[in-house]
Coordinates of C-alpha atoms (C1' of nucleotides) in Angstrom, one line a residue:
Chain A
X1 CA 0.0 0.0 0.0
X2 CA 2.8 2.4 1.0
X3 CA 4.7 1.5 -2.1
X4 CA 1.7 1.7 -4.3
X5 CA 1.2 5.3 -3.3
X6 CA 4.9 5.9 -3.8
X7 CA 4.7 4.5 -7.3
X8 CA 1.9 6.9 -8.2
X9 CA -0.9 4.4 -8.2
X10 CA -4.3 5.9 -8.8
X11 CA -7.4 3.8 -8.3
X12 CA -9.4 3.7 -11.5
X13 CA -13.0 4.6 -10.6
X14 CA -14.3 3.6 -14.0
X15 CA -13.0 0.0 -13.6
X16 CA -14.2 -0.1 -10.0
X17 CA -17.7 0.9 -11.0
X18 CA -17.8 -1.6 -13.8
X19 CA -16.8 -4.4 -11.6
X20 CA -19.1 -3.8 -8.7
X21 CA -22.8 -4.1 -8.9
X22 CA -23.5 -1.6 -6.2
X23 CA -21.3 1.3 -7.4
X24 CA -22.1 3.8 -4.7
X25 CA -22.9 6.5 -7.3
X26 CA -25.8 8.9 -7.3
X27 CA -26.9 10.9 -10.3
X28 CA -28.1 14.5 -10.0
X29 CA -30.1 16.3 -12.6
X30 CA -30.3 20.0 -12.3
X31 CA -32.5 21.9 -14.7
X32 CA -30.6 25.2 -14.7
X33 CA -27.4 26.0 -13.0
X34 CA -28.2 29.7 -13.2
X35 CA -31.1 29.3 -10.9
X36 CA -29.8 29.3 -7.3
X37 CA -32.8 27.3 -6.0
X38 CA -31.4 24.2 -7.8
X39 CA -27.9 24.9 -6.5
X40 CA -29.3 25.0 -3.0
X41 CA -30.9 21.7 -3.5
X42 CA -27.7 20.4 -4.9
X43 CA -25.9 21.5 -1.7
X44 CA -28.4 19.4 0.3
X45 CA -28.0 16.4 -2.0
X46 CA -24.2 16.7 -1.7
X47 CA -24.4 16.7 2.1
X48 CA -26.3 13.4 2.3
X49 CA -24.2 11.9 -0.5
X50 CA -21.1 12.7 1.4
X51 CA -22.6 11.3 4.5
X52 CA -23.3 8.0 2.8
X53 CA -20.0 8.0 0.8
X54 CA -21.7 8.3 -2.5
X55 CA -20.0 9.8 -5.6
X56 CA -22.2 12.3 -7.5
X57 CA -22.6 12.4 -11.2
X58 CA -24.1 15.7 -12.3
X59 CA -26.2 16.2 -15.4
X60 CA -27.5 19.6 -16.2
X61 CA -30.4 20.3 -18.4
X62 CA -31.7 23.3 -20.2
X63 CA -35.0 25.1 -20.3
X64 CA -35.1 24.8 -24.0
X65 CA -34.6 21.9 -26.3
X66 CA -35.3 18.4 -24.9
X67 CA -36.0 19.6 -21.4
X68 CA -33.4 17.4 -19.9
X69 CA -34.3 14.1 -21.5
X70 CA -30.8 13.6 -22.9
X71 CA -29.4 14.4 -19.4
X72 CA -31.5 11.7 -17.8
X73 CA -30.4 9.3 -20.6
X74 CA -26.8 10.1 -19.8
X75 CA -27.5 9.1 -16.2
X76 CA -28.9 5.8 -17.4
X77 CA -25.9 5.2 -19.5
X78 CA -23.6 6.2 -16.6
X79 CA -25.3 3.4 -14.6
X80 CA -25.8 5.5 -11.5
X81 CA -27.4 3.5 -8.7
X82 CA -30.1 6.1 -8.3
X83 CA -30.7 9.7 -9.3
X84 CA -32.1 12.9 -7.8
X85 CA -33.8 15.3 -10.2
X86 CA -34.4 19.0 -9.4
X87 CA -36.6 20.9 -11.9
X88 CA -37.9 18.1 -14.1
X89 CA -39.8 19.5 -17.0
X90 CA -40.2 16.3 -18.9
X91 CA -43.9 15.5 -19.4
X92 CA -45.4 12.6 -17.4
X93 CA -45.9 10.6 -20.5
X94 CA -42.2 10.8 -21.4
X95 CA -41.2 10.0 -17.9
X96 CA -42.9 6.7 -18.3
X97 CA -40.0 5.7 -20.5
X98 CA -37.7 6.0 -17.6
X99 CA -39.7 3.7 -15.4
X100 CA -37.5 0.7 -14.6
X101 CA -34.6 2.2 -16.5
X102 CA -33.7 4.7 -13.8
X103 CA -34.4 4.9 -10.1
X104 CA -35.3 8.5 -9.6
X105 CA -36.3 10.8 -6.8
X106 CA -37.9 14.0 -8.1
X107 CA -37.7 17.2 -6.1
X108 CA -40.7 19.6 -6.0
X109 CA -42.6 17.6 -8.5
X110 CA -44.6 14.5 -8.1
X111 CA -44.1 12.0 -11.0
X112 CA -46.3 9.0 -11.2
X113 CA -44.4 5.9 -10.3
X114 CA -41.3 7.7 -8.9
X115 CA -40.2 8.8 -5.5
X116 CA -40.6 12.5 -4.8
X117 CA -39.8 15.1 -2.2
X118 CA -42.7 17.5 -2.8
X119 CA -43.0 21.0 -1.5
X120 CA -46.6 21.9 -1.0
X121 CA -47.0 24.5 -3.7
X122 CA -50.7 25.0 -3.1
X123 CA -50.0 25.8 0.5
X124 CA -47.1 28.2 -0.4
X125 CA -49.2 30.0 -3.0
X126 CA -52.0 30.2 -0.5
X127 CA -49.7 31.8 2.1
X128 CA -48.4 34.3 -0.3
X129 CA -51.8 35.2 -1.7
X130 CA -53.5 35.4 1.7
X131 CA -50.7 37.7 2.9
X132 CA -51.3 40.1 0.1
X133 CA -55.1 40.0 0.6
X134 CA -54.7 40.6 4.3
X135 CA -52.6 43.7 3.4
X136 CA -55.7 45.0 1.6
X137 CA -54.7 44.2 -1.9
X138 CA -57.5 43.3 -4.3
X139 CA -55.9 43.5 -7.7
X140 CA -53.3 40.9 -7.4
X141 CA -51.6 39.5 -10.5
X142 CA -49.8 36.3 -10.7
X143 CA -46.9 35.5 -13.0
X144 CA -47.0 31.8 -13.9
X145 CA -44.7 29.9 -16.2
X146 CA -46.1 28.1 -19.2
X147 CA -48.2 25.2 -18.1
X148 CA -46.2 21.9 -17.8
X149 CA -46.9 18.6 -16.2
X150 CA -46.5 18.5 -12.4
X151 CA -46.2 22.3 -11.8
X152 CA -49.8 23.5 -11.6
X153 CA -50.2 23.8 -7.8
X154 CA -48.7 27.2 -7.3
X155 CA -51.1 28.7 -9.8
X156 CA -54.0 26.6 -8.4
X157 CA -53.3 27.8 -4.9
X158 CA -53.3 31.3 -6.0
X159 CA -56.5 31.0 -8.0
X160 CA -58.3 29.1 -5.2
X161 CA -57.3 31.7 -2.6
X162 CA -58.4 34.6 -4.7
X163 CA -61.7 33.0 -5.4
X164 CA -62.3 32.2 -1.7
X165 CA -61.7 35.8 -1.0
X166 CA -64.2 36.8 -3.6
X167 CA -61.5 38.3 -5.8
X168 CA -60.8 37.8 -9.5
X169 CA -57.7 35.7 -10.3
X170 CA -55.4 37.5 -12.6
X171 CA -52.9 35.0 -13.9
X172 CA -50.3 36.0 -16.5
X173 CA -48.3 33.4 -18.4
X174 CA -44.7 34.4 -18.5
X175 CA -41.6 32.6 -19.7
X176 CA -38.8 31.6 -17.4
X177 CA -36.2 34.1 -16.4
X178 CA -35.8 37.6 -15.1
X179 CA -36.0 39.4 -18.4
X180 CA -39.3 37.8 -19.4
X181 CA -40.8 38.8 -16.1
X182 CA -39.6 42.3 -16.6
X183 CA -41.2 42.5 -20.0
X184 CA -44.5 41.0 -18.8
X185 CA -44.6 43.5 -15.9
X186 CA -43.9 46.4 -18.1
X187 CA -46.8 45.4 -20.3
X188 CA -49.0 44.8 -17.2
X189 CA -48.3 48.3 -15.8
X190 CA -49.1 49.9 -19.2
X191 CA -52.7 48.8 -18.9
X192 CA -55.2 51.3 -17.4
X193 CA -56.1 49.2 -14.4
X194 CA -52.7 48.0 -13.1
X195 CA -52.4 45.6 -10.2
X196 CA -51.4 46.8 -6.8
X197 CA -49.6 43.6 -6.1
X198 CA -47.7 40.9 -8.1
X199 CA -47.1 37.4 -6.9
X200 CA -44.4 35.8 -9.0
X201 CA -43.9 32.1 -9.5
X202 CA -40.3 32.3 -8.3
X203 CA -37.7 34.7 -7.1
X204 CA -36.0 35.2 -10.4
X205 CA -39.3 36.3 -11.9
X206 CA -39.9 38.5 -8.8
X207 CA -36.6 40.2 -9.4
X208 CA -37.7 40.8 -12.9
X209 CA -40.8 42.4 -11.6
X210 CA -38.8 44.7 -9.3
X211 CA -36.6 45.7 -12.3
X212 CA -39.7 46.7 -14.3
X213 CA -41.2 48.7 -11.4
X214 CA -37.9 50.4 -10.9
X215 CA -37.7 51.3 -14.5
X216 CA -41.2 52.7 -14.4
X217 CA -40.4 54.7 -11.3
X218 CA -43.0 52.8 -9.2
X219 CA -42.3 52.3 -5.5
X220 CA -42.3 49.0 -3.7
X221 CA -44.4 48.3 -1.8
X222 CA -46.2 51.6 -1.8
X223 CA -47.3 51.5 -5.4
X224 CA -46.9 47.8 -6.0
X225 CA -46.2 45.0 -3.5
X226 CA -44.2 42.0 -4.8
X227 CA -43.9 38.5 -3.5
X228 CA -41.5 35.9 -4.8
X229 CA -41.1 32.1 -4.3
X230 CA -38.1 30.0 -3.3
X231 CA -36.2 32.3 -0.9
X232 CA -33.0 32.1 -2.8
X233 CA -30.2 34.2 -1.5
X234 CA -30.9 36.8 -4.2
X235 CA -34.1 37.7 -2.4
X236 CA -32.5 38.5 0.9
X237 CA -30.2 41.5 0.5
X238 CA -31.4 44.9 1.8
X239 CA -31.6 46.4 -1.7
X240 CA -34.0 43.7 -2.7
X241 CA -35.6 42.7 0.5
X242 CA -38.2 40.5 -1.2
X243 CA -41.1 38.9 0.6
X244 CA -41.0 35.3 -0.6
X245 CA -42.1 31.7 0.1
X246 CA -39.2 29.7 1.5
X247 CA -39.2 26.1 0.1
X248 CA -36.2 25.2 2.3
X249 CA -34.3 24.1 -0.8
X250 CA -31.3 22.7 1.0
X251 CA -33.5 20.6 3.2
X252 CA -35.4 19.4 0.2
X253 CA -32.1 18.3 -1.3
X254 CA -31.2 16.4 1.9
X255 CA -34.5 14.7 2.0
X256 CA -34.2 13.7 -1.6
X257 CA -30.8 12.3 -1.0
X258 CA -32.1 10.2 1.9
X259 CA -34.9 8.9 -0.2
X260 CA -32.4 8.1 -3.0
X261 CA -30.2 6.1 -0.6
X262 CA -33.3 4.2 0.6
X263 CA -34.4 3.5 -3.0
X264 CA -31.0 2.2 -4.0
X265 CA -30.9 -0.1 -1.1
X266 CA -34.5 -1.2 -1.6
X267 CA -35.2 -1.1 -5.3
X268 CA -38.6 -2.7 -5.3
X269 CA -40.5 -1.0 -2.6
X270 CA -43.5 1.2 -3.6
X271 CA -42.7 4.8 -4.6
X272 CA -42.8 7.1 -1.6
X273 CA -43.6 10.8 -1.6
X274 CA -42.5 13.1 1.2
X275 CA -44.2 16.4 1.5
X276 CA -42.6 19.4 2.9
X277 CA -44.4 22.6 4.0
X278 CA -43.0 25.9 2.7
X279 CA -43.1 29.0 4.9
X280 CA -43.7 32.7 4.2
X281 CA -40.9 35.1 4.7
X282 CA -42.2 38.6 5.0
X283 CA -39.8 41.3 4.0
X284 CA -39.9 44.9 2.8
X285 CA -41.4 44.3 -0.6
X286 CA -44.8 43.8 1.0
X287 CA -43.9 45.6 4.3
X288 CA -46.4 47.9 6.0
X289 CA -44.1 50.8 5.0
X290 CA -41.1 51.0 2.8
X291 CA -37.5 51.8 3.4
X292 CA -37.0 51.1 -0.2
X293 CA -36.7 53.8 -2.8
Chain B
X1 CA -29.9 -2.7 -33.7
X2 CA -33.7 -2.3 -34.1
X3 CA -34.3 -5.3 -31.9
X4 CA -31.7 -4.2 -29.4
X5 CA -33.6 -1.0 -28.9
X6 CA -36.8 -3.0 -28.5
X7 CA -35.3 -5.3 -26.0
X8 CA -34.4 -2.3 -23.9
X9 CA -30.7 -2.3 -24.4
X10 CA -28.8 0.6 -22.8
X11 CA -25.2 1.1 -23.7
X12 CA -23.0 1.0 -20.6
X13 CA -20.9 4.1 -20.6
X14 CA -18.8 2.8 -17.7
X15 CA -17.7 -0.3 -19.6
X16 CA -17.2 1.7 -22.7
X17 CA -14.9 4.2 -21.0
X18 CA -12.9 1.4 -19.4
X19 CA -12.4 -0.4 -22.7
X20 CA -11.4 2.6 -24.8
X21 CA -8.2 4.5 -24.2
X22 CA -9.5 7.7 -25.5
X23 CA -12.7 8.0 -23.6
X24 CA -14.1 11.3 -25.0
X25 CA -14.6 12.6 -21.5
X26 CA -13.8 16.1 -20.2
X27 CA -13.7 16.9 -16.5
X28 CA -14.9 20.3 -15.2
X29 CA -14.0 21.8 -11.9
X30 CA -16.1 24.7 -10.7
X31 CA -15.1 26.3 -7.5
X32 CA -18.5 27.5 -6.4
X33 CA -21.8 26.8 -8.1
X34 CA -23.3 29.8 -6.4
X35 CA -21.1 32.2 -8.2
X36 CA -22.6 32.8 -11.6
X37 CA -19.2 33.6 -13.2
X38 CA -18.3 30.0 -13.0
X39 CA -21.6 28.9 -14.3
X40 CA -21.1 31.2 -17.3
X41 CA -17.8 29.6 -17.9
X42 CA -19.4 26.2 -17.7
X43 CA -21.9 27.2 -20.4
X44 CA -18.9 28.0 -22.6
X45 CA -17.2 24.7 -21.8
X46 CA -20.4 22.8 -22.4
X47 CA -20.7 24.4 -25.8
X48 CA -17.3 23.3 -27.1
X49 CA -17.7 19.9 -25.4
X50 CA -21.0 19.3 -27.2
X51 CA -19.4 20.5 -30.4
X52 CA -16.6 17.9 -30.0
X53 CA -18.9 15.2 -28.7
X54 CA -17.3 15.0 -25.3
X55 CA -19.1 13.9 -22.1
X56 CA -18.6 16.2 -19.2
X57 CA -17.8 15.1 -15.7
X58 CA -18.5 17.9 -13.2
X59 CA -16.6 18.2 -9.9
X60 CA -17.5 21.1 -7.7
X61 CA -15.3 22.5 -5.0
X62 CA -15.8 24.6 -2.0
X63 CA -14.2 27.8 -0.8
X64 CA -13.5 26.3 2.5
X65 CA -11.8 23.0 3.3
X66 CA -9.4 21.5 0.8
X67 CA -10.0 24.2 -1.8
X68 CA -11.0 21.6 -4.3
X69 CA -8.1 19.3 -4.1
X70 CA -10.4 16.3 -3.5
X71 CA -12.5 17.4 -6.5
X72 CA -9.4 17.3 -8.7
X73 CA -8.5 13.9 -7.3
X74 CA -11.9 12.6 -8.2
X75 CA -11.3 13.7 -11.8
X76 CA -8.1 11.8 -11.8
X77 CA -9.8 8.7 -10.5
X78 CA -12.6 9.2 -13.0
X79 CA -9.9 9.0 -15.7
X80 CA -11.1 12.0 -17.7
X81 CA -9.1 12.6 -20.8
X82 CA -8.6 16.2 -19.8
X83 CA -10.1 18.7 -17.4
X84 CA -11.0 22.4 -17.3
X85 CA -10.8 24.2 -14.0
X86 CA -12.6 27.5 -13.1
X87 CA -11.6 29.1 -9.9
X88 CA -8.6 27.0 -8.8
X89 CA -7.6 28.1 -5.3
X90 CA -5.1 25.3 -4.8
X91 CA -1.6 26.7 -4.2
X92 CA 1.0 26.4 -6.9
X93 CA 3.1 24.0 -4.8
X94 CA 0.1 21.6 -4.4
X95 CA -0.7 21.9 -8.1
X96 CA 2.7 20.3 -8.8
X97 CA 1.2 17.1 -7.5
X98 CA -1.2 17.0 -10.4
X99 CA 1.5 17.5 -13.1
X100 CA 1.4 14.4 -15.2
X101 CA -1.6 13.0 -13.3
X102 CA -4.1 15.3 -14.8
X103 CA -4.2 17.2 -18.1
X104 CA -5.6 20.5 -17.0
X105 CA -6.7 23.8 -18.5
X106 CA -7.0 26.6 -15.9
X107 CA -9.4 29.4 -16.5
X108 CA -8.5 32.9 -15.2
X109 CA -5.4 31.7 -13.4
X110 CA -2.0 30.8 -14.8
X111 CA -0.5 27.7 -13.2
X112 CA 3.1 26.7 -13.9
X113 CA 3.2 23.8 -16.2
X114 CA -0.4 23.8 -17.2
X115 CA -2.5 25.2 -20.0
X116 CA -4.5 28.3 -19.1
X117 CA -7.0 30.7 -20.5
X118 CA -6.0 33.9 -18.7
X119 CA -8.0 37.0 -18.4
X120 CA -5.8 40.0 -18.1
X121 CA -6.6 41.0 -14.6
X122 CA -4.1 43.8 -14.3
X123 CA -5.6 45.3 -17.4
X124 CA -9.2 45.0 -16.0
X125 CA -8.3 46.5 -12.7
X126 CA -6.5 49.3 -14.6
X127 CA -9.6 50.0 -16.6
X128 CA -11.8 50.1 -13.5
X129 CA -9.4 52.2 -11.4
X130 CA -8.7 54.7 -14.3
X131 CA -12.4 55.1 -14.9
X132 CA -12.9 56.1 -11.2
X133 CA -10.0 58.4 -11.3
X134 CA -11.2 60.1 -14.4
X135 CA -14.5 60.6 -12.7
X136 CA -12.6 62.7 -10.2
X137 CA -12.4 60.2 -7.3
X138 CA -9.3 60.3 -5.2
X139 CA -10.2 58.1 -2.2
X140 CA -10.8 54.8 -3.9
X141 CA -10.9 51.7 -1.8
X142 CA -10.4 48.2 -3.2
X143 CA -11.9 45.1 -1.7
X144 CA -9.5 42.2 -2.4
X145 CA -9.9 38.6 -1.4
X146 CA -7.3 37.0 0.9
X147 CA -4.1 36.6 -1.0
X148 CA -3.8 33.2 -2.8
X149 CA -1.5 31.9 -5.5
X150 CA -2.3 33.1 -9.0
X151 CA -4.8 35.8 -8.1
X152 CA -2.7 38.9 -7.4
X153 CA -3.0 40.8 -10.6
X154 CA -6.3 42.5 -9.9
X155 CA -4.9 44.0 -6.8
X156 CA -1.6 44.8 -8.5
X157 CA -3.4 46.6 -11.3
X158 CA -5.3 48.7 -8.9
X159 CA -2.3 49.6 -6.8
X160 CA -0.1 50.4 -9.8
X161 CA -2.8 52.6 -11.3
X162 CA -3.4 54.5 -8.1
X163 CA 0.3 55.1 -7.7
X164 CA 0.7 56.3 -11.3
X165 CA -2.0 58.8 -10.6
X166 CA -0.3 60.0 -7.4
X167 CA -3.0 58.5 -5.3
X168 CA -2.7 56.3 -2.2
X169 CA -3.8 52.7 -2.7
X170 CA -6.4 51.7 -0.1
X171 CA -6.7 47.9 -0.3
X172 CA -8.9 46.1 2.1
X173 CA -8.8 42.3 2.5
X174 CA -12.3 40.8 2.6
X175 CA -13.5 37.2 2.5
X176 CA -15.4 35.8 -0.4
X177 CA -19.1 36.4 -0.6
X178 CA -21.6 39.1 -0.5
X179 CA -22.1 39.2 3.2
X180 CA -18.4 39.6 4.0
X181 CA -18.3 42.6 1.6
X182 CA -21.2 44.2 3.3
X183 CA -19.6 43.9 6.7
X184 CA -16.3 45.3 5.4
X185 CA -18.0 48.2 3.7
X186 CA -20.0 49.0 6.8
X187 CA -16.8 49.1 8.8
X188 CA -15.2 51.2 6.1
X189 CA -18.0 53.8 6.0
X190 CA -17.8 54.1 9.8
X191 CA -14.3 55.6 9.6
X192 CA -14.0 59.4 9.6
X193 CA -12.5 59.6 6.1
X194 CA -14.7 57.3 4.1
X195 CA -13.8 56.5 0.4
X196 CA -15.9 58.1 -2.4
X197 CA -15.5 55.0 -4.5
X198 CA -15.1 51.3 -4.0
X199 CA -13.7 48.9 -6.5
X200 CA -14.7 45.4 -5.6
X201 CA -12.8 42.3 -6.7
X202 CA -15.9 40.7 -8.2
X203 CA -19.6 41.4 -8.7
X204 CA -20.8 39.4 -5.7
X205 CA -18.6 41.6 -3.4
X206 CA -19.8 44.7 -5.3
X207 CA -23.4 43.7 -4.5
X208 CA -22.4 43.4 -0.9
X209 CA -21.0 46.9 -1.1
X210 CA -24.3 48.1 -2.5
X211 CA -26.2 46.4 0.3
X212 CA -24.1 48.2 2.9
X213 CA -24.5 51.6 1.2
X214 CA -28.2 51.0 1.0
X215 CA -28.4 50.1 4.6
X216 CA -26.4 53.3 5.5
X217 CA -28.7 55.4 3.3
X218 CA -25.8 56.4 1.1
X219 CA -26.5 57.1 -2.5
X220 CA -24.9 55.5 -5.5
X221 CA -23.0 56.9 -7.3
X222 CA -23.5 60.4 -5.7
X223 CA -22.1 59.5 -2.3
X224 CA -20.1 56.5 -3.3
X225 CA -19.4 55.0 -6.7
X226 CA -19.0 51.3 -7.0
X227 CA -17.3 49.1 -9.6
X228 CA -17.5 45.3 -9.7
X229 CA -15.8 42.7 -11.7
X230 CA -17.0 39.8 -13.9
X231 CA -20.2 41.2 -15.4
X232 CA -22.4 38.4 -14.2
X233 CA -26.0 38.8 -14.9
X234 CA -26.7 39.9 -11.4
X235 CA -24.9 43.2 -12.2
X236 CA -27.1 44.1 -15.1
X237 CA -30.6 44.7 -13.9
X238 CA -31.8 48.3 -13.6
X239 CA -32.1 48.1 -9.8
X240 CA -28.4 47.2 -9.6
X241 CA -27.0 48.8 -12.7
X242 CA -23.4 48.1 -11.6
X243 CA -20.4 49.3 -13.5
X244 CA -18.2 46.3 -13.9
X245 CA -15.4 44.7 -15.8
X246 CA -16.6 42.1 -18.3
X247 CA -14.3 39.1 -18.4
X248 CA -16.5 37.5 -21.1
X249 CA -16.9 34.4 -19.0
X250 CA -18.7 32.3 -21.6
X251 CA -16.0 33.0 -24.1
X252 CA -13.3 32.0 -21.6
X253 CA -15.1 28.7 -21.1
X254 CA -15.2 28.1 -24.9
X255 CA -11.6 28.9 -25.3
X256 CA -10.7 26.6 -22.4
X257 CA -12.7 23.9 -23.9
X258 CA -10.8 24.3 -27.2
X259 CA -7.5 24.2 -25.4
X260 CA -8.6 21.1 -23.6
X261 CA -9.5 19.3 -26.8
X262 CA -6.1 20.3 -28.2
X263 CA -4.4 19.0 -25.1
X264 CA -6.2 15.7 -25.1
X265 CA -5.2 15.2 -28.7
X266 CA -1.6 16.3 -28.2
X267 CA -0.6 15.4 -24.7
X268 CA 3.0 16.2 -24.8
X269 CA 3.1 19.7 -26.4
X270 CA 4.3 22.6 -24.3
X271 CA 1.7 24.3 -22.0
X272 CA 0.0 27.1 -23.8
X273 CA -1.5 30.2 -22.3
X274 CA -4.2 32.2 -24.1
X275 CA -4.8 35.7 -22.8
X276 CA -8.1 37.4 -23.1
X277 CA -8.7 41.2 -22.6
X278 CA -11.5 42.2 -20.3
X279 CA -13.6 45.3 -21.1
X280 CA -15.1 47.9 -18.9
X281 CA -18.9 48.1 -18.8
X282 CA -20.0 51.5 -17.6
X283 CA -23.3 51.6 -15.9
X284 CA -25.2 53.7 -13.3
X285 CA -23.2 52.8 -10.3
X286 CA -20.5 55.2 -11.5
X287 CA -22.7 57.1 -13.9
X288 CA -22.3 60.9 -14.2
X289 CA -25.6 61.2 -12.5
X290 CA -27.8 58.8 -10.8
X291 CA -31.2 57.4 -11.5
X292 CA -30.8 55.2 -8.5
X293 CA -32.2 56.1 -5.2
Chain C
dG1 C1' -7.5 -16.1 6.7
dT2 C1' -4.9 -15.5 2.1
dG3 C1' -4.6 -16.2 -2.9
dA4 C1' -6.0 -17.3 -7.6
dA5 C1' -9.6 -16.9 -11.1
dA6 C1' -13.7 -15.4 -13.2
dG7 C1' -16.1 -12.0 -14.8
dC8 C1' -18.3 -6.7 -15.3
dG9 C1' -19.7 -4.9 -20.8
dC10 C1' -17.5 -2.9 -23.6
dT11 C1' -13.4 -1.6 -27.5
dA12 C1' -9.8 -2.8 -30.5
dA13 C1' -6.8 -5.6 -32.5
dC14 C1' -6.8 -9.5 -34.5
dA15 C1' -8.1 -13.4 -37.7
dT16 C1' -11.1 -15.3 -41.3
Chain D
dA1 C1' -16.2 -6.9 -44.9
dT2 C1' -17.5 -9.8 -41.0
dG3 C1' -16.5 -12.6 -37.0
dT4 C1' -13.7 -13.8 -33.1
dT5 C1' -10.8 -12.9 -29.1
dA6 C1' -8.1 -10.6 -25.9
dG7 C1' -7.9 -7.4 -22.7
dC8 C1' -9.4 -2.5 -19.9
dG9 C1' -8.6 -2.6 -14.0
dC10 C1' -11.1 -3.5 -10.9
dT11 C1' -14.6 -6.6 -7.4
dT12 C1' -16.1 -10.8 -6.0
dT13 C1' -16.4 -15.5 -5.6
dC14 C1' -14.3 -19.6 -4.9
dA15 C1' -10.8 -22.7 -3.6
dC16 C1' -7.2 -23.4 -0.6

DNA sequence: GTGAAAGCGCTAACAT
DNA sequence: ATGTTAGCGCTTTCAC
């Protein structure tokens, strides 16, 4: 052993993984490395992986194109024991193809036949919407991404809560990304009857909303209140100070990692879904009064 | 072939890579997934990798602990043909250990004996500092990270430029991350003779400076001008509107990918260093007059 | 316990 | 051209 080290021996992980059936490897799919929510989840996954001495194989996707299908395929080919996926956009029907081919734990989305760590999106949207209503807002718009399998609950929570309060839901479909949210908000504020509050589907979109309001010279929260979703670190700084729904992303990652370990050790048990409750973080963007400009 | 597909055959990438000498695999080391500059570089790397049909193996490091040494080790064990590293913090002396063990292209840092895509940091710091001086600033502080091998040129460019203008350099050592920059700036502004401009080592730190100024109620750029470095997307939105030095991170990633391909095809040629020139992006945080609050 | 041998699923260098 | 065989560097099983 001593001499091996001295002679510059390097264990070959590829050969090792080929030889052993249980290769102590966990795949990770992350939709978008530019979105910090996924990076937070990755941090959590990494923690449990390290704890269980698992090697991680990362496959990143893209919002456009095949939605990450090729990334999942690469995990299959890499023969990971099990994988964790954050931000799966692949339609349910297509996910069927991966049944049996890939043990998979989905984060923040339930997929028929797979394990999942779900964050109760209806509840989170309900918290956010209720918060705005209680602040006296009545014209509350909601920026939602294009509909896709498994991600309807945020919108549904908003719509249900608005209806329950006797208010008219005002959903606006808006592409992913900060710039798209800015454009949508600019258009929204153009209209005669602009909303007094905007609830964005995620923090990145909420930041885009803030950009638009800033450009228009509108004050937050005095002219327009804004709520985000995810509680990424970008929402926290004093300049931004964004009220948001905390999904506890790192924790979701850890839970998913744990589930993945369980799944790899117990391949044939029924799919299990763990549900986590998000919490509302009230900050200045909906504050009773503003210290913002 | 048809029947193979029908029978659910999946090529085993692990076996394939063990069998072939040239395994068409490129390793990627990224210091910190939370720093978008590295993600941008990754985008560039991914583009050339896709173009040359290379599989990517990602290893992420951490600012604390072993500085990514174990991540590089994992790339060695994974037997990648060649690797690209963004944000190497490992000291030169330790990097010696990887000579011959790992073909490596370093981005934004020159490492003796390895290929590198270098961004001219002295030049970038010179541009930023000159810009502030031309704006009439004389008390210009610079937030620099703790000294580490291969990253002194930004600081040196600032110091040289200040001296050339007959001004006194005012370097402040400040840990990585937005929060550390906020704390440092808060302390700085406490002093009787506060600076009228701050040039931060990177955008994340610059955002931390903005946070501190906002908290103190100081106006940008009227009270204090701020310059960042990297031109990450976080510096661009109208709320932030940060003057910064653009390192063209995606382009650096592409170039590094190209070098990596060259290196893998020509293992024994001399190390080659490509130098790229950063450019100054002037925005509102140093603007002649402010639309910011 | 220690040591030899048989694969893991491919690729590449053979032979036909 | 097509078919066959010998490894790649490990893990694991089996014999001692």
